[in-house]
XYZ file of N, CA, C and O in Angstrom:
508
model
N 1.280 -1.016 0.648
C 0.344 -0.131 -0.092
C 0.665 1.033 -0.291
O 2.009 1.139 0.559
N 0.040 1.848 -0.570
C 1.225 3.541 -0.760
C 1.521 3.818 0.716
O 0.172 4.454 1.643
N 2.163 4.449 1.589
C 1.900 5.504 2.130
C 0.556 6.229 2.325
O 0.953 6.876 1.522
N 0.349 7.029 3.837
C -1.041 7.795 4.415
C -0.320 8.654 4.720
O -1.344 9.833 4.153
N 1.003 8.966 4.917
C 1.330 10.696 5.205
C 0.112 11.594 4.402
O 0.039 12.663 4.774
N 0.619 11.810 3.113
C 0.361 12.597 2.321
C -1.354 12.847 2.250
O -1.235 14.189 2.037
N -2.141 11.622 2.271
C -3.392 11.772 2.624
C -3.522 12.552 4.045
O -4.655 13.688 3.783
N -3.594 11.748 5.053
C -3.282 12.473 6.108
C -3.010 14.088 5.984
O -4.121 15.080 6.494
N -2.219 14.875 5.275
C -1.761 15.981 4.879
C -2.549 16.567 4.750
O -3.349 18.143 5.042
N -3.319 16.089 3.146
C -4.373 16.956 2.700
C -5.460 16.938 3.387
O -6.146 18.009 3.141
N -5.903 15.781 3.797
C -7.001 15.571 5.012
C -7.035 16.811 6.175
O -8.270 17.434 6.582
N -6.084 16.861 6.520
C -5.913 17.807 7.960
C -5.919 19.412 7.129
O -6.579 19.929 7.697
N -5.353 19.563 5.848
C -5.250 20.656 5.360
C -7.331 21.276 5.241
O -6.450 22.539 5.543
N -7.643 20.582 4.621
C -8.643 20.657 3.864
C -9.211 20.603 5.711
O -10.216 22.217 5.323
N -9.535 20.534 6.352
C -10.236 20.583 7.372
C -10.215 21.681 8.357
O -11.269 22.148 8.709
N -8.731 22.141 8.157
C -8.442 23.670 9.064
C -9.099 24.344 7.829
O -9.870 26.004 8.471
N -8.727 24.674 7.164
C -9.616 25.391 6.142
C -10.626 25.228 6.113
O -11.455 26.732 5.921
N -11.365 24.449 5.857
C -12.488 24.295 6.242
C -13.940 25.251 7.725
O -14.868 25.234 7.554
N -12.666 25.014 8.429
C -13.233 25.547 10.142
C -11.989 27.405 9.991
O -12.804 27.681 11.123
N -12.241 27.435 9.045
C -11.856 28.744 8.803
C -10.346 29.772 9.459
O -9.891 30.312 10.363
N -9.721 28.523 10.420
C -8.611 28.329 10.108
C -6.863 28.377 9.413
O -7.060 28.711 8.095
N -6.058 28.716 9.952
C -4.757 29.155 8.701
C -3.449 27.889 9.231
O -3.405 27.322 10.436
N -3.489 27.247 8.058
C -3.179 25.505 8.396
C -1.487 26.314 8.243
O -0.847 26.664 7.431
N -0.176 25.567 9.274
C 0.766 25.561 9.339
C 0.711 23.797 9.324
O 0.368 23.017 9.345
N 2.614 23.920 8.717
C 3.639 22.697 8.071
C 4.132 23.112 8.866
O 5.502 23.802 8.971
N 4.716 21.733 10.086
C 6.523 22.033 10.523
C 7.512 20.963 9.775
O 6.323 20.105 9.297
N 8.392 21.878 9.819
C 8.549 20.326 8.416
C 10.396 21.095 9.120
O 11.314 21.498 9.328
N 11.130 19.425 8.598
C 12.694 19.156 9.129
C 13.543 20.013 7.197
O 13.162 18.828 6.795
N 14.018 20.977 7.961
C 14.794 21.689 6.972
C 15.711 21.184 6.646
O 16.561 21.370 5.188
N 16.063 20.027 7.553
C 17.942 19.873 7.287
C 17.394 18.407 6.207
O 17.896 17.911 6.301
N 15.904 17.865 5.879
C 15.872 16.714 5.236
C 16.240 17.037 3.397
O 16.042 18.278 2.851
N 16.641 16.070 2.844
C 17.403 15.636 1.826
C 15.647 16.674 1.410
O 15.138 16.130 1.005
N 16.819 17.483 -0.402
C 15.745 17.888 -1.085
C 13.943 19.585 -0.441
O 13.142 19.810 -1.747
N 14.684 19.351 0.356
C 13.625 20.590 1.566
C 14.649 21.796 0.389
O 16.017 21.908 0.476
N 13.655 22.943 0.061
C 13.688 24.067 -0.296
C 13.024 24.707 0.387
O 11.686 24.866 0.311
N 13.687 25.842 1.173
C 13.121 26.625 2.087
C 13.993 27.753 2.357
O 14.991 27.836 1.836
N 13.613 29.211 2.909
C 14.311 29.957 2.592
C 14.787 29.697 4.420
O 14.353 29.796 5.138
N 16.135 29.771 3.843
C 16.942 30.034 5.191
C 16.933 30.215 6.374
O 17.563 29.757 7.666
N 16.829 31.439 6.381
C 16.782 33.283 6.709
C 15.713 32.273 8.155
O 16.341 33.101 9.338
N 14.824 31.229 7.618
C 13.407 31.113 8.840
C 13.707 29.848 9.726
O 12.889 29.931 10.538
N 14.356 29.325 9.326
C 14.996 28.266 10.004
C 15.763 28.710 11.186
O 16.747 28.840 12.182
N 14.777 27.493 12.222
C 15.510 27.623 13.536
C 15.868 26.123 14.003
O 14.550 25.469 13.960
N 16.190 25.961 14.532
C 16.919 24.749 15.321
C 16.492 22.782 14.219
O 15.854 21.774 14.754
N 16.729 23.470 13.200
C 16.932 22.646 11.857
C 15.462 22.231 11.478
O 14.726 21.698 10.826
N 14.240 23.308 11.976
C 12.955 23.404 11.430
C 12.382 24.713 10.979
O 12.725 25.893 11.258
N 11.507 24.739 10.323
C 10.697 26.153 10.061
C 8.926 25.574 9.911
O 8.402 24.811 9.904
N 8.743 26.730 9.953
C 7.318 26.665 10.447
C 6.577 27.536 9.575
O 6.834 28.824 9.323
N 6.244 26.908 8.219
C 4.880 27.647 7.034
C 3.343 27.631 7.208
O 2.850 26.456 7.319
N 3.593 28.600 7.113
C 1.668 29.260 6.503
C 1.671 28.342 5.068
O 1.761 29.232 4.208
N 0.607 27.470 5.336
C 0.217 27.195 3.723
C -1.151 27.672 3.539
O -1.830 26.774 2.857
N -1.531 28.763 4.321
C -3.283 28.390 3.832
C -3.630 29.570 2.697
O -2.140 29.999 2.585
N -4.164 29.429 2.107
C -4.334 29.355 1.062
C -4.289 31.164 0.255
O -4.404 31.285 -0.614
N -4.402 31.879 1.141
C -4.392 33.659 1.743
C -3.059 33.496 0.991
O -2.436 34.913 1.088
N -1.519 32.660 1.800
C -0.739 33.195 2.343
C -0.007 32.274 1.036
O 1.441 32.259 0.820
N -0.407 31.465 0.259
C 0.800 31.227 -0.641
C -0.264 30.967 -2.618
O -1.563 30.976 -2.062
N 0.275 30.511 -3.355
C -0.293 30.235 -5.168
C 0.335 29.374 -5.201
O 1.771 28.912 -4.863
N 0.033 28.527 -6.219
C 0.202 27.261 -7.186
C 0.091 26.167 -5.744
O 1.743 26.156 -6.324
N -0.170 26.289 -4.950
C -0.055 25.111 -3.911
C -0.034 23.583 -4.144
O -1.552 23.541 -5.165
N 0.367 22.863 -4.466
C 0.689 21.504 -5.222
C 0.706 20.245 -3.807
O 1.492 20.598 -3.430
N 0.041 19.162 -3.075
C 0.403 18.622 -2.137
C 0.219 17.168 -2.993
O -0.520 16.947 -3.350
N 0.921 16.645 -3.375
C 1.181 15.636 -4.234
C 1.249 14.027 -3.017
O 1.726 14.723 -1.848
N 1.934 13.184 -4.019
C 2.415 12.446 -2.633
C 3.651 12.295 -2.402
O 4.274 11.328 -1.564
N 4.380 12.841 -3.087
C 6.203 12.482 -2.441
C 6.018 14.512 -2.245
O 7.817 14.647 -1.871
N 5.524 15.595 -2.919
C 6.463 16.660 -3.114
C 5.175 17.472 -2.470
O 3.848 17.622 -3.466
N 5.489 18.366 -1.790
C 4.177 19.754 -1.535
C 5.514 20.811 -2.048
O 6.082 20.974 -1.394
N 4.384 21.733 -2.875
C 4.783 22.622 -3.307
C 4.032 23.788 -3.211
O 3.018 23.816 -3.165
N 4.633 25.619 -3.477
C 4.004 26.525 -3.236
C 5.321 27.447 -3.924
O 5.893 27.129 -3.405
N 4.197 28.844 -3.824
C 4.744 29.776 -3.683
C 4.456 30.757 -3.036
O 3.297 30.963 -2.838
N 5.508 31.636 -1.902
C 4.574 32.678 -1.271
C 6.278 33.380 -0.696
O 7.439 33.393 -1.426
N 5.994 34.871 0.279
C 6.554 35.432 0.166
C 7.720 35.580 1.420
O 6.661 35.024 2.122
N 8.440 35.933 1.821
C 9.062 35.833 2.741
C 10.076 36.761 2.723
O 10.652 37.050 2.434
N 9.996 37.460 4.195
C 10.798 39.546 4.520
C 10.169 40.285 2.856
O 10.746 40.419 2.737
N 9.302 39.663 2.094
C 8.749 40.252 0.827
C 8.985 39.866 0.187
O 8.739 39.912 -1.229
N 9.811 38.838 0.358
C 11.112 38.139 -1.545
C 9.862 37.288 -1.795
O 9.474 35.954 -0.692
N 9.250 36.746 -3.114
C 8.381 36.242 -3.429
C 10.148 34.881 -3.038
O 11.094 34.939 -3.841
N 9.130 33.530 -3.474
C 10.200 32.286 -3.193
C 9.170 31.325 -3.404
O 8.553 30.987 -3.372
N 9.705 29.779 -4.232
C 9.315 28.336 -4.566
C 9.599 27.839 -3.884
O 11.348 27.563 -3.044
N 9.070 27.473 -2.722
C 9.364 26.218 -1.190
C 8.641 24.891 -2.429
O 7.798 24.411 -2.361
N 10.341 24.157 -1.830
C 9.222 22.708 -2.003
C 9.916 21.782 -0.785
O 10.463 22.097 0.147
N 8.734 21.012 -0.712
C 8.983 19.914 0.920
C 8.943 18.675 0.745
O 7.375 18.279 -0.268
N 8.997 17.601 1.219
C 8.961 16.548 0.490
C 8.096 16.180 1.783
O 8.318 16.739 2.483
N 7.486 15.151 1.795
C 6.500 14.790 2.411
C 6.642 14.352 3.128
O 6.635 15.001 4.304
N 7.603 13.758 3.010
C 8.775 12.408 3.993
C 8.989 13.870 5.140
O 9.258 13.577 6.270
N 8.961 15.144 4.781
C 9.699 15.978 6.052
C 9.557 16.336 6.888
O 9.394 17.545 7.582
N 7.507 16.351 7.020
C 6.788 17.114 6.909
C 6.623 16.867 8.324
O 5.996 14.807 8.785
N 6.926 17.532 9.826
C 6.660 16.498 10.918
C 5.610 16.766 11.577
O 5.257 15.950 12.583
N 4.127 17.953 11.344
C 3.143 18.108 11.734
C 2.837 18.937 11.013
O 3.542 19.884 9.699
N 1.155 19.512 10.688
C 0.253 19.834 10.330
C -0.447 20.440 10.767
O -1.895 19.390 11.548
N -1.067 21.669 11.475
C -1.865 21.984 12.560
C -2.324 23.191 12.612
O -2.083 24.098 11.486
N -3.277 23.536 12.959
C -3.993 25.213 12.483
C -3.064 25.875 14.020
O -2.933 25.809 14.617
N -3.000 26.771 13.263
C -1.714 27.927 14.206
C -3.157 28.294 15.689
O -2.543 28.971 16.216
N -4.151 28.783 15.304
C -5.186 28.974 16.065
C -5.426 28.797 17.545
O -5.672 29.126 18.884
N -5.232 27.323 17.491
C -5.385 26.370 18.153
C -4.375 24.958 18.195
O -4.599 24.415 19.552
N -3.391 24.712 17.485
C -3.174 23.831 17.677
C -3.134 22.755 17.022
O -3.368 21.372 17.473
N -4.888 22.159 17.213
C -4.914 20.940 16.332
C -4.614 21.177 15.246
O -4.665 21.713 14.358
N -4.950 19.513 14.743
C -3.921 19.018 13.787
C -3.424 17.624 13.882
O -3.624 16.504 14.463
N -1.880 17.374 13.528
C -1.396 16.302 13.442
C 0.226 16.008 13.079
O 0.450 17.109 12.440
N 0.700 15.503 14.141
C 2.082 15.288 14.072
C 2.312 14.180 13.611
O 1.768 12.825 13.786
N 4.029 13.798 13.344
C 4.250 12.929 12.102
C 5.903 12.600 12.780
O 6.113 13.436 13.546
N 5.806 10.688 13.035
C 7.171 10.484 12.905
C 8.409 10.439 11.921
O 7.937 10.522 11.346
N 9.171 11.338 12.816
C 10.424 11.793 11.441
C 10.010 10.117 10.293
O 10.672 9.522 11.305
N 10.643 10.795 9.609
C 10.669 9.260 8.744
C 12.925 9.558 8.465
O 13.382 11.120 7.759
N 13.404 8.866 7.791
C 14.892 8.800 7.935
C 14.842 8.841 6.522
O 14.770 8.441 5.840
N 16.317 10.180 5.563
C 16.351 10.124 4.664
C 16.205 8.518 3.946
O 17.104 8.394 4.840
N 16.449 9.203 2.392
C 16.691 7.245 1.774
C 17.706 7.706 1.700
O 18.841 8.677 1.692
N 18.244 6.034 1.573
C 19.346 5.976 1.736
C 19.892 6.434 -0.212
O 19.391 6.409 -0.993
N 21.368 6.928 0.296
C 22.508 7.309 -0.761
C 22.393 5.976 -1.721
O 22.900 4.984 -0.961
N 22.462 6.488 -3.030
C 22.957 5.205 -4.112
C 23.954 5.190 -4.530
O 24.751 6.101 -4.744
N 24.866 3.493 -3.469
C 25.450 3.115 -4.120
C 25.437 3.659 -6.144
O 25.184 2.709 -6.518
N 27.330 3.574 -6.474
C 27.840 3.760 -7.629
C 28.023 2.459 -8.366
O 28.368 1.660 -7.634
N 27.602 2.114 -9.315
C 27.881 0.665 -10.002
C 29.576 0.608 -10.097
O 30.254 1.849 -10.194
N 29.631 -0.325 -9.882
C 30.490 -0.534 -10.223
C 31.510 -1.029 -11.388
O 30.708 -0.913 -12.323
N 32.925 -0.144 -11.397
C 33.470 -0.450 -12.867
C 33.201 -1.951 -13.515
O 33.991 -2.757 -13.123
N 33.227 -1.599 -14.755
C 33.573 -3.516 -15.359
C 34.807 -3.571 -14.782
O 35.784 -2.658 -15.262
N 35.102 -4.945 -14.778
C 36.017 -5.424 -15.123
C 36.838 -5.868 -15.874
O 35.979 -6.972 -16.859
N 37.490 -5.597 -16.551
C 38.498 -6.341 -17.114
C 40.026 -6.356 -18.203
O 40.405 -5.611 -17.087
N 40.506 -6.259 -18.777
C 42.213 -6.642 -18.918
C 41.741 -4.232 -18.858
O 41.643 -3.720 -19.366
N 43.080 -3.982 -17.506
C 43.316 -2.360 -17.812
C 41.965 -1.822 -17.468
O 41.698 -0.671 -17.275
N 41.137 -2.421 -17.200
C 39.656 -2.198 -16.274
C 39.200 -1.321 -17.283
O 38.089 -0.768 -16.927
N 39.145 -2.090 -18.849
C 37.937 -1.075 -19.953
C 37.136 -2.727 -20.241
O 37.394 -3.063 -19.588
N 36.191 -1.834 -20.348
C 34.685 -2.760 -20.841
C 35.749 -3.706 -21.772
O 36.458 -2.911 -23.092
N 34.791 -4.385 -22.212
C 34.975 -5.570 -23.015
C 33.684 -6.093 -24.017
O 32.835 -5.731 -23.097
N 33.557 -6.558 -25.460
C 33.066 -7.340 -25.732
C 33.300 -8.523 -26.005
O 34.111 -8.957 -25.942
N 31.900 -9.125 -25.435
C 31.675 -10.762 -26.400
C 31.081 -11.002 -27.729
O 29.879 -10.098 -27.302
N 31.346 -11.993 -28.293
C 30.603 -12.143 -29.348
C 30.054 -12.835 -29.141
O 29.860 -14.050 -28.371
N 28.310 -12.729 -29.382
C 26.963 -13.323 -28.769
C 26.792 -14.459 -30.105
O 25.979 -13.958 -30.893
N 26.274 -15.783 -30.573
C 26.039 -16.115 -31.500
C 24.785 -17.082 -31.302
O 24.834 -17.419 -30.171
């Protein structure tokens, strides 16, 4: 089965918006591929306001949450892998959902170079 985290994030976001509150995401800013304004990161985390009035081009996919927003008056494209989200909650009352931290994916190991005379690739005739 696919992970439920992206579905829960979308559902809680919709629930918070339907109740007229402001949705915030707590994000692990050190998670790989997170693109956020580093000036606003505290202790490796950042809180992002994702209320419809605060962002443009909001897309909450199964792998990535992306949007455009202004930080200190400067526009910026933000990208947050779903596994970097630590919580989604309402600013006004703290209602929402927290998630267990997810370890980053392992770095793929480079393939072994082909072995042969002098370390060069070799060809073989197949009939």
